[in-house]
PDB file of C-alpha atoms in Angstrom:
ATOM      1  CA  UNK A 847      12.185   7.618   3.518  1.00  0.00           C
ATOM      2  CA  UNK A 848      11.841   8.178   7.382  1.00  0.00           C
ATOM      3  CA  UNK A 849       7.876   8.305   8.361  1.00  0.00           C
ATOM      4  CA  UNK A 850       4.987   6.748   9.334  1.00  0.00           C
ATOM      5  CA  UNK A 851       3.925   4.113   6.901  1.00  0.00           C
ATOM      6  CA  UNK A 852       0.112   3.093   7.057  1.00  0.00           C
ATOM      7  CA  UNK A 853      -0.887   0.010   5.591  1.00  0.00           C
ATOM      8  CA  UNK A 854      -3.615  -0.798   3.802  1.00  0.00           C
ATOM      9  CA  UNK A 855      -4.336   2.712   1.964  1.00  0.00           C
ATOM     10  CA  UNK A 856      -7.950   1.577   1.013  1.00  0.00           C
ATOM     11  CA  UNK A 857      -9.810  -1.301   2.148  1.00  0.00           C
ATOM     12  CA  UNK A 858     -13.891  -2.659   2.184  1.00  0.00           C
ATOM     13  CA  UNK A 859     -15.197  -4.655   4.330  1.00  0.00           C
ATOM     14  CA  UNK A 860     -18.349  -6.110   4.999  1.00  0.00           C
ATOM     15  CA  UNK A 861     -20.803  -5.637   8.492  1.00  0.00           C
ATOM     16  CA  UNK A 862     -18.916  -7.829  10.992  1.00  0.00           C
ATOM     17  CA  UNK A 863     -15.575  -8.855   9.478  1.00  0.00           C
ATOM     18  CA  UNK A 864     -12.163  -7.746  11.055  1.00  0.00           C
ATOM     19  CA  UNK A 865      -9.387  -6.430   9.807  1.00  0.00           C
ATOM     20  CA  UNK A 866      -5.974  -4.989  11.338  1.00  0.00           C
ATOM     21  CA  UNK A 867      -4.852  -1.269   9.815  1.00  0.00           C
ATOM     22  CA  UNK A 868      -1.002  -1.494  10.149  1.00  0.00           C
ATOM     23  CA  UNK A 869       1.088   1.405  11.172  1.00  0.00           C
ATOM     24  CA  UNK A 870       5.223   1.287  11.550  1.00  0.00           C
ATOM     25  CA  UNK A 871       7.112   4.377  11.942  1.00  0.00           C
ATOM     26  CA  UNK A 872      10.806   4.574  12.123  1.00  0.00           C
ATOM     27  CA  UNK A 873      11.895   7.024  13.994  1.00  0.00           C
ATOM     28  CA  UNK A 874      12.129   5.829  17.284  1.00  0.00           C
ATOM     29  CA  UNK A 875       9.032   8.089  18.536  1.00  0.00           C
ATOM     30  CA  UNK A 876       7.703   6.970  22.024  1.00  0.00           C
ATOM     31  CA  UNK A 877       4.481   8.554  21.137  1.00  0.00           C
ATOM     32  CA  UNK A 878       1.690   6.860  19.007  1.00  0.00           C
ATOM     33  CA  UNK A 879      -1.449   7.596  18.236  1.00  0.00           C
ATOM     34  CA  UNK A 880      -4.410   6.609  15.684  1.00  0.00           C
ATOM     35  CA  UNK A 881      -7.300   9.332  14.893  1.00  0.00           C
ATOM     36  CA  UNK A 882     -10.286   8.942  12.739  1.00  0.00           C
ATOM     37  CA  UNK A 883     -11.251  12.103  10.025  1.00  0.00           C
ATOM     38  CA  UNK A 884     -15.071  12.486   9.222  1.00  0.00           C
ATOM     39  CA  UNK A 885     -16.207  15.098   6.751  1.00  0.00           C
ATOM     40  CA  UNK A 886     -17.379  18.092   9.328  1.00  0.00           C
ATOM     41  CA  UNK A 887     -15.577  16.373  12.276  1.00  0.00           C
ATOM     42  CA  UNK A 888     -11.805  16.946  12.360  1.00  0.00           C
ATOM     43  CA  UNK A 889      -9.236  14.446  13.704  1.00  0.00           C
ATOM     44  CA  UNK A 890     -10.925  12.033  16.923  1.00  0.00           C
ATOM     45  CA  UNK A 891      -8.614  10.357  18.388  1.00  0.00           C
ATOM     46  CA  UNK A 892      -9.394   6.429  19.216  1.00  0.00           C
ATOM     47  CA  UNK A 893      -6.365   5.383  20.914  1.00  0.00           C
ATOM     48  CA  UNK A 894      -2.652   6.316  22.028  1.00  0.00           C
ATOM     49  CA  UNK A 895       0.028   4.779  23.089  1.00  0.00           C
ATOM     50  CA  UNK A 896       3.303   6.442  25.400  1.00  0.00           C
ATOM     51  CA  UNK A 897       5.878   3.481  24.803  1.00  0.00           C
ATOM     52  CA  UNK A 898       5.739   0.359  23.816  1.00  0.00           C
ATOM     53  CA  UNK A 899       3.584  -2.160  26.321  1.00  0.00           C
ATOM     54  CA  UNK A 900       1.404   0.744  27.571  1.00  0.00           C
ATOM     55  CA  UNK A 901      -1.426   1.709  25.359  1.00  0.00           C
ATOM     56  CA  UNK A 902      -4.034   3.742  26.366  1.00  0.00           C
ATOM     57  CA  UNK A 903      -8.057   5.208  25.287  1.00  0.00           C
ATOM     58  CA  UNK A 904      -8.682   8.057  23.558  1.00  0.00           C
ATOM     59  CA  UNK A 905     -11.944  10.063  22.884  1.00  0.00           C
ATOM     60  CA  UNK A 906     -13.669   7.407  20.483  1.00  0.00           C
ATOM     61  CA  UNK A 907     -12.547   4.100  21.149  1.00  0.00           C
ATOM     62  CA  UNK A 908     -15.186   1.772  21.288  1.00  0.00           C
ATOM     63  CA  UNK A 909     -15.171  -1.002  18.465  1.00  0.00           C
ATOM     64  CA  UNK A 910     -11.205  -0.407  18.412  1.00  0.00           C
ATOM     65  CA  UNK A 911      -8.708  -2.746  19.771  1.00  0.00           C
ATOM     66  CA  UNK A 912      -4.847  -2.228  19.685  1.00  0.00           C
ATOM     67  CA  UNK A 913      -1.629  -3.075  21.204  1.00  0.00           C
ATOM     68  CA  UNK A 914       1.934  -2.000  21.310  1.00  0.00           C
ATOM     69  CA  UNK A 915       4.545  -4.897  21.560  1.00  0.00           C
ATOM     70  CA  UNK A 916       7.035  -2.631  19.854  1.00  0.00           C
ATOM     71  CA  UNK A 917       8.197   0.927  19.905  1.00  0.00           C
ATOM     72  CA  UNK A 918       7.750   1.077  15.885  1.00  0.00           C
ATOM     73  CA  UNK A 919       4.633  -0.972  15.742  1.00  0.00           C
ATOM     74  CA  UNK A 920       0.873  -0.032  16.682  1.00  0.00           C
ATOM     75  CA  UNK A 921      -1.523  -1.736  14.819  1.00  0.00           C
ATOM     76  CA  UNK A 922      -5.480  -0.785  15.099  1.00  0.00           C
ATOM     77  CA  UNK A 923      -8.121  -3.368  15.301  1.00  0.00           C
ATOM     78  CA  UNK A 924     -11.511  -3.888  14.281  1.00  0.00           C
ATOM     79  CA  UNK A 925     -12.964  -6.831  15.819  1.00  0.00           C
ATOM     80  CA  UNK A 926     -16.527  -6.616  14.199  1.00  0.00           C
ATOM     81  CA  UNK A 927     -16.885  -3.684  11.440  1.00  0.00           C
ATOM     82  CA  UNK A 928     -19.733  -1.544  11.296  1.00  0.00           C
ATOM     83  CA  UNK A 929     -20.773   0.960   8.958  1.00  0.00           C
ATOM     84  CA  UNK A 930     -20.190   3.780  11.533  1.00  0.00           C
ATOM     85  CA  UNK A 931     -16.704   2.769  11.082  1.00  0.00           C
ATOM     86  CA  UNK A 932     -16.496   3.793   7.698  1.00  0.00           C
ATOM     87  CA  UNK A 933     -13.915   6.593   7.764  1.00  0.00           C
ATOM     88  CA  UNK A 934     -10.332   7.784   6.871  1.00  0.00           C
ATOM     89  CA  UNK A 935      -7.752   6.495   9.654  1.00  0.00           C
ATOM     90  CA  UNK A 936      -4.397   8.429  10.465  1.00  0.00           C
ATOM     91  CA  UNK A 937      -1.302   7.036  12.448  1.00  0.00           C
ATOM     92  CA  UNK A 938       0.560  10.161  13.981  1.00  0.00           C
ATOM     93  CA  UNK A 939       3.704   9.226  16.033  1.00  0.00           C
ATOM     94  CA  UNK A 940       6.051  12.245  18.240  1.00  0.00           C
ATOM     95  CA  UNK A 941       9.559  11.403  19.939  1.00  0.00           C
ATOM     96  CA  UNK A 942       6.786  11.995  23.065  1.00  0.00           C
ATOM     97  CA  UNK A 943       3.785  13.032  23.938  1.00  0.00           C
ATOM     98  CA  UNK A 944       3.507  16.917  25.087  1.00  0.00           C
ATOM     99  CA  UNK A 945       6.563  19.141  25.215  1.00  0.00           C
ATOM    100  CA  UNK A 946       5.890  21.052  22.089  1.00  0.00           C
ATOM    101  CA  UNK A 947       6.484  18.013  19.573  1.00  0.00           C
ATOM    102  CA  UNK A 948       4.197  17.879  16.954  1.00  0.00           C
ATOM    103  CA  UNK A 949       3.063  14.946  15.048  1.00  0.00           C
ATOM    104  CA  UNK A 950       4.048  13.161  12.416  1.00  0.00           C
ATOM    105  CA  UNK A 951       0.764  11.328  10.539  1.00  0.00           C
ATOM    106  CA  UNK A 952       1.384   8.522   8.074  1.00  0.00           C
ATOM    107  CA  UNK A 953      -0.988   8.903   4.700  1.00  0.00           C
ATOM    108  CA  UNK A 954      -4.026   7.440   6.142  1.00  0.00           C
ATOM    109  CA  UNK A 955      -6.315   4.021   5.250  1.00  0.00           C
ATOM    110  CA  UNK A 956      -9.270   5.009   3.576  1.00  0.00           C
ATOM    111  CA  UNK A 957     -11.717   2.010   5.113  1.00  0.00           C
ATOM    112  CA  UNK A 958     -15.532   1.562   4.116  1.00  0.00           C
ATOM    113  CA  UNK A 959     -17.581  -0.993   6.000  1.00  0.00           C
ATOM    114  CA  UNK A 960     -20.469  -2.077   3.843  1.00  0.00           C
TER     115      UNK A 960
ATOM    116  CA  UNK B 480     -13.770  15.822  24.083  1.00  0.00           C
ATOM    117  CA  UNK B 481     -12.325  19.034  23.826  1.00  0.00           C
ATOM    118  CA  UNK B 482     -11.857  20.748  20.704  1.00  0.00           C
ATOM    119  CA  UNK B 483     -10.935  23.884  19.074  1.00  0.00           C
ATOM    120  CA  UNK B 484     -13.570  26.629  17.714  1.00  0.00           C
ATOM    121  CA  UNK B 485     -11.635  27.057  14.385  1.00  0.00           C
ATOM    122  CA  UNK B 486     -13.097  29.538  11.580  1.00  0.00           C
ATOM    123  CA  UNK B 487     -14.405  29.803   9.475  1.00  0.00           C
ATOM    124  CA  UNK B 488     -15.356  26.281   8.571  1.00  0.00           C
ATOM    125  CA  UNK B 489     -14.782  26.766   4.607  1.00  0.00           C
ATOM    126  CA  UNK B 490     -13.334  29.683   2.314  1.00  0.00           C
ATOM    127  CA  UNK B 491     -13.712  29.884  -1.427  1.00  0.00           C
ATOM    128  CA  UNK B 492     -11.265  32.900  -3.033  1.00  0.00           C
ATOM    129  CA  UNK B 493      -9.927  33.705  -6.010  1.00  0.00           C
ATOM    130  CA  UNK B 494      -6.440  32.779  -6.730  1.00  0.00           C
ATOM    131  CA  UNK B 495      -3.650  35.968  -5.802  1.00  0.00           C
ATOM    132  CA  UNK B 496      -5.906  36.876  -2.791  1.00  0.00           C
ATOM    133  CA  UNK B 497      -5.080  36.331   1.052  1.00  0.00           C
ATOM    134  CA  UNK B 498      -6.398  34.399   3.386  1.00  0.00           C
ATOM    135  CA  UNK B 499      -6.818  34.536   6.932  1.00  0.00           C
ATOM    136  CA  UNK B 500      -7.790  31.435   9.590  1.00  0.00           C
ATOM    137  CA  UNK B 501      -8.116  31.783  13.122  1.00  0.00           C
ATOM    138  CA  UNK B 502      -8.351  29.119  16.481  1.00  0.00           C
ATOM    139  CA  UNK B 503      -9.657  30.145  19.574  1.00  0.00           C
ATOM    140  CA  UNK B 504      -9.872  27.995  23.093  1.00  0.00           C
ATOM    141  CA  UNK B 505     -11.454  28.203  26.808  1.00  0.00           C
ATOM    142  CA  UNK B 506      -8.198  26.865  27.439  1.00  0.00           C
ATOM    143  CA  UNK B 507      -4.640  28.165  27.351  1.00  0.00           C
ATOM    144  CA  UNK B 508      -2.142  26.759  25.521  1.00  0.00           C
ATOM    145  CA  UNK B 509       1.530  26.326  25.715  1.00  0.00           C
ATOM    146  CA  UNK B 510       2.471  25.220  21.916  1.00  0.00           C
ATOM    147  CA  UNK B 511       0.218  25.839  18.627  1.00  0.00           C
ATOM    148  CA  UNK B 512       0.632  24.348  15.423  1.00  0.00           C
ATOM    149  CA  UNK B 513      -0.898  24.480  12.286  1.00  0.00           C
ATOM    150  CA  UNK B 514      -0.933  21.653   9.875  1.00  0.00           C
ATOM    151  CA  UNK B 515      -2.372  21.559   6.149  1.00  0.00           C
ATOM    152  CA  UNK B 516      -3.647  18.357   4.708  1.00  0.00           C
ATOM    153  CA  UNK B 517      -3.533  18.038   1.354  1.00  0.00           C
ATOM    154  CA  UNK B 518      -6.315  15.726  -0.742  1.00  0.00           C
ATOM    155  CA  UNK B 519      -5.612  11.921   0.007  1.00  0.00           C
ATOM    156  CA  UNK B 520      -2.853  12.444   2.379  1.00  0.00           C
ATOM    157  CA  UNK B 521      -2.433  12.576   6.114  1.00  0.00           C
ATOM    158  CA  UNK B 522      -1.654  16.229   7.683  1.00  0.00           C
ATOM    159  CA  UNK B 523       1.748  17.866   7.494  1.00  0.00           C
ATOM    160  CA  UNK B 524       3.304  20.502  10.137  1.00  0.00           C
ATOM    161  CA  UNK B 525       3.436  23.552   8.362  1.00  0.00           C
ATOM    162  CA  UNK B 526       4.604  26.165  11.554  1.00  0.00           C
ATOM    163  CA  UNK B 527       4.643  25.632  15.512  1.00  0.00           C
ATOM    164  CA  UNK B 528       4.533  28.542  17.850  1.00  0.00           C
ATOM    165  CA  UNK B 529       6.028  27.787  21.348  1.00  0.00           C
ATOM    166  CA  UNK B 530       5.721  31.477  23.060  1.00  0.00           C
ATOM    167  CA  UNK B 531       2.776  34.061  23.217  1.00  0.00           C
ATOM    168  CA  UNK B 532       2.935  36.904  21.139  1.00  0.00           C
ATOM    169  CA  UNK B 533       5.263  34.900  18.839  1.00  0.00           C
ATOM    170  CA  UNK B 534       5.149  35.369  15.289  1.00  0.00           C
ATOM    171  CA  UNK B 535       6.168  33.155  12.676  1.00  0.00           C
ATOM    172  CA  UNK B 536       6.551  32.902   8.819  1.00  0.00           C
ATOM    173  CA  UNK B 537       7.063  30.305   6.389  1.00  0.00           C
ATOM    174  CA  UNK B 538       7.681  31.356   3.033  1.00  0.00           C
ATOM    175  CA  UNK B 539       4.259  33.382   2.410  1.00  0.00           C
ATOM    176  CA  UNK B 540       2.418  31.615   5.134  1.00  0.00           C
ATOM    177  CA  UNK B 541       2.500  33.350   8.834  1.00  0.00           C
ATOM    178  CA  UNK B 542       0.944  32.521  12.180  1.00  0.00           C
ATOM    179  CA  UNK B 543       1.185  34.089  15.263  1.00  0.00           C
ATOM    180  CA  UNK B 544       0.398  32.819  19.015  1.00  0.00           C
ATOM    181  CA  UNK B 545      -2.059  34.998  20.487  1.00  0.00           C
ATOM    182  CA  UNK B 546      -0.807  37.244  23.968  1.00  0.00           C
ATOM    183  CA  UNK B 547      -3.523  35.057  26.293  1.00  0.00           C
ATOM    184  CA  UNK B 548      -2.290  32.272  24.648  1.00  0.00           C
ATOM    185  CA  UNK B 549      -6.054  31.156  24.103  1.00  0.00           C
ATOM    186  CA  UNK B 550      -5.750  31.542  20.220  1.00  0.00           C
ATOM    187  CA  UNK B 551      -3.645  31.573  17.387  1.00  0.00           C
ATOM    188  CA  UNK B 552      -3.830  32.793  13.741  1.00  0.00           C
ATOM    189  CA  UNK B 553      -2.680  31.640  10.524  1.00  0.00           C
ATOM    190  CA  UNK B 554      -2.535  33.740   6.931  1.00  0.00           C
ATOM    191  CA  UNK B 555      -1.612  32.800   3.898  1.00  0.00           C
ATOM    192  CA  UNK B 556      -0.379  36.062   1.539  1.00  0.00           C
ATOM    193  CA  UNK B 557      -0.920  35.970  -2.608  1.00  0.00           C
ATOM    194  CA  UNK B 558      -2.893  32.461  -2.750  1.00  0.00           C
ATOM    195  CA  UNK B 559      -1.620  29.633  -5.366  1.00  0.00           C
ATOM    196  CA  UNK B 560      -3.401  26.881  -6.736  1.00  0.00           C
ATOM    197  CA  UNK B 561      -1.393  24.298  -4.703  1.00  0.00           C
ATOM    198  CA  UNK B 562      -2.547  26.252  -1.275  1.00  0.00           C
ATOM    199  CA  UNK B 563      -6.018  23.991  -1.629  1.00  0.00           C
ATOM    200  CA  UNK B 564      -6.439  21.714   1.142  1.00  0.00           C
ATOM    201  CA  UNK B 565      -7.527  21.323   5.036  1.00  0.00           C
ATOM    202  CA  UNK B 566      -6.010  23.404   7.766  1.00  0.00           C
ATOM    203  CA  UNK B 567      -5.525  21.802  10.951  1.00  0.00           C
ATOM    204  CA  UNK B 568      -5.156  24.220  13.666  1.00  0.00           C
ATOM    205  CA  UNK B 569      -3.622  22.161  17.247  1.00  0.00           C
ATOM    206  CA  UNK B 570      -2.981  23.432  20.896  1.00  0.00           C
ATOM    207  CA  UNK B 571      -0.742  21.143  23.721  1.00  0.00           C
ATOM    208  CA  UNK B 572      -0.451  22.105  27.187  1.00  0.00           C
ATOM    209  CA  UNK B 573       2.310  20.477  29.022  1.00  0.00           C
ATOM    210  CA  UNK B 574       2.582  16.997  28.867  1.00  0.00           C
ATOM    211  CA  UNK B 575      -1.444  16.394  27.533  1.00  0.00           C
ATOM    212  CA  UNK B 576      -1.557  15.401  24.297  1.00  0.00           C
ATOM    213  CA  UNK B 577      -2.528  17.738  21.015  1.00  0.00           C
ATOM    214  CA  UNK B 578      -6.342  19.058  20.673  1.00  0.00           C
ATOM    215  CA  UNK B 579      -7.282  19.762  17.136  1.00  0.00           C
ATOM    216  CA  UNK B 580      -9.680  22.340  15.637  1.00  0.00           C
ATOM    217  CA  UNK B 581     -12.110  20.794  13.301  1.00  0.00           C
ATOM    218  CA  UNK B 582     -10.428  21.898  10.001  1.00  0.00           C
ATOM    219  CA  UNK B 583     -11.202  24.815   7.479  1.00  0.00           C
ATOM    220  CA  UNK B 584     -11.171  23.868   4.035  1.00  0.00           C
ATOM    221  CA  UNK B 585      -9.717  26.288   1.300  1.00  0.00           C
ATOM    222  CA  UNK B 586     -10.899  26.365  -2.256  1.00  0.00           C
ATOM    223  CA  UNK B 587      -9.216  28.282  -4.501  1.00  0.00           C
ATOM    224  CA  UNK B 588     -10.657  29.789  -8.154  1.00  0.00           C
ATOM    225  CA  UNK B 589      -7.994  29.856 -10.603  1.00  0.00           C
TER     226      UNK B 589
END
């Protein structure tokens, strides 16, 4: 089925690994996104990304790496995990950003960082 | 950043009754969405309001896009079981990118 597909849906890790959360979506959307959900804090969002090669910070991004060598691709990094990271994270992706398109979120990765 | 005011927070009902949710913003808006999130899985569009004063429905769920365009308002009519979940209320202006409220969780009493 069409979507965005999140990858993995649970993961732990432990105080200063990494780990890469994968998200592909198939639709062709120029629009990416990747938002963090804690209990009592809505959707944050970390970082976005307008077409592929240009990537771009959102409202929480520190501790958060990504890139966008592909329009279907946009992987999120951690490059040290810390328990503040623990959290659910959602991929949304729109055919663009603004214009009245809404988003479409893959299932999330539920990560704790122990 | 900026974020919604979206209330209230939490509702617990009994099953058969209705439900109302409501967003408000300092800021105007030019497109409002609502989005439900069901346990375990990522949020899904439910209705999108593009014009003030516009009212929408979707099957026993309708939302409307307030006239100052600073708000919007979503009820759901005769409450089910499978109506539990998160509502996301979202406003976009222009090209900027979506603003979400901070949720408001439904419980429902069978």
């Amino acid at each position: 089925n069409a979507g965005v597909t999140q990858t993995p849906k649970f993961q732990v890790l432990k105080t200063g690994q990494s780990m890469t959360l994968q998200c592909a979506q198939d639709m062709n959307h120029e629009y990416m996104s990747w938002y963090r959900q804690d209990p009592g804090m809505g959707l944050r969002l970390i970082h976005y990304s307008v077409g592929a090669g240009i990537t771009d910070q959102g409202e929480v991004p520190n501790g958060y790496n990504v890139s966008r060598s592909t329009t279907e691709d946009f992987p999120l990094r951690l490059l040290s995990a810390a328990p503040s990271q623990t959290s659910v994270y959602f991929c949304a992706s729109s055919p663009k950003q603004g214009a009245g398109y809404g988003y479409t979120f893959g299932s999330g990765t539920r990560l704790t960082v122990v | 950043g900026q974020q919604l005011n979206q209330s209230p927070q939490s509702m617990f009902i009994q099953e058969g009754e209705d439900v109302s949710m409501n967003c408000t913003s300092s800021s105007i808006f030019n497109t409002w969405l609502w989005y439900k999130q069901d346990p375990g899985e990522g949020p899904v569009l439910l209705i999108a309001l593009y014009k003030a004063g516009e009212l929408t429905s979707n099957g026993r769920l309708t939302a409307q896009f307030g006239i100052t365009r600073k708000d919007s308002f979503l009820n759901i009519s005769a409450s089910i079981p499978s109506d539990v979940g998160i509502y996301f209320c979202a406003g976009q202006r222009g090209a900027q990118k979506l603003v979400f409220g901070q949720g408001t969780r439904l419980t429902i009493n069978p």
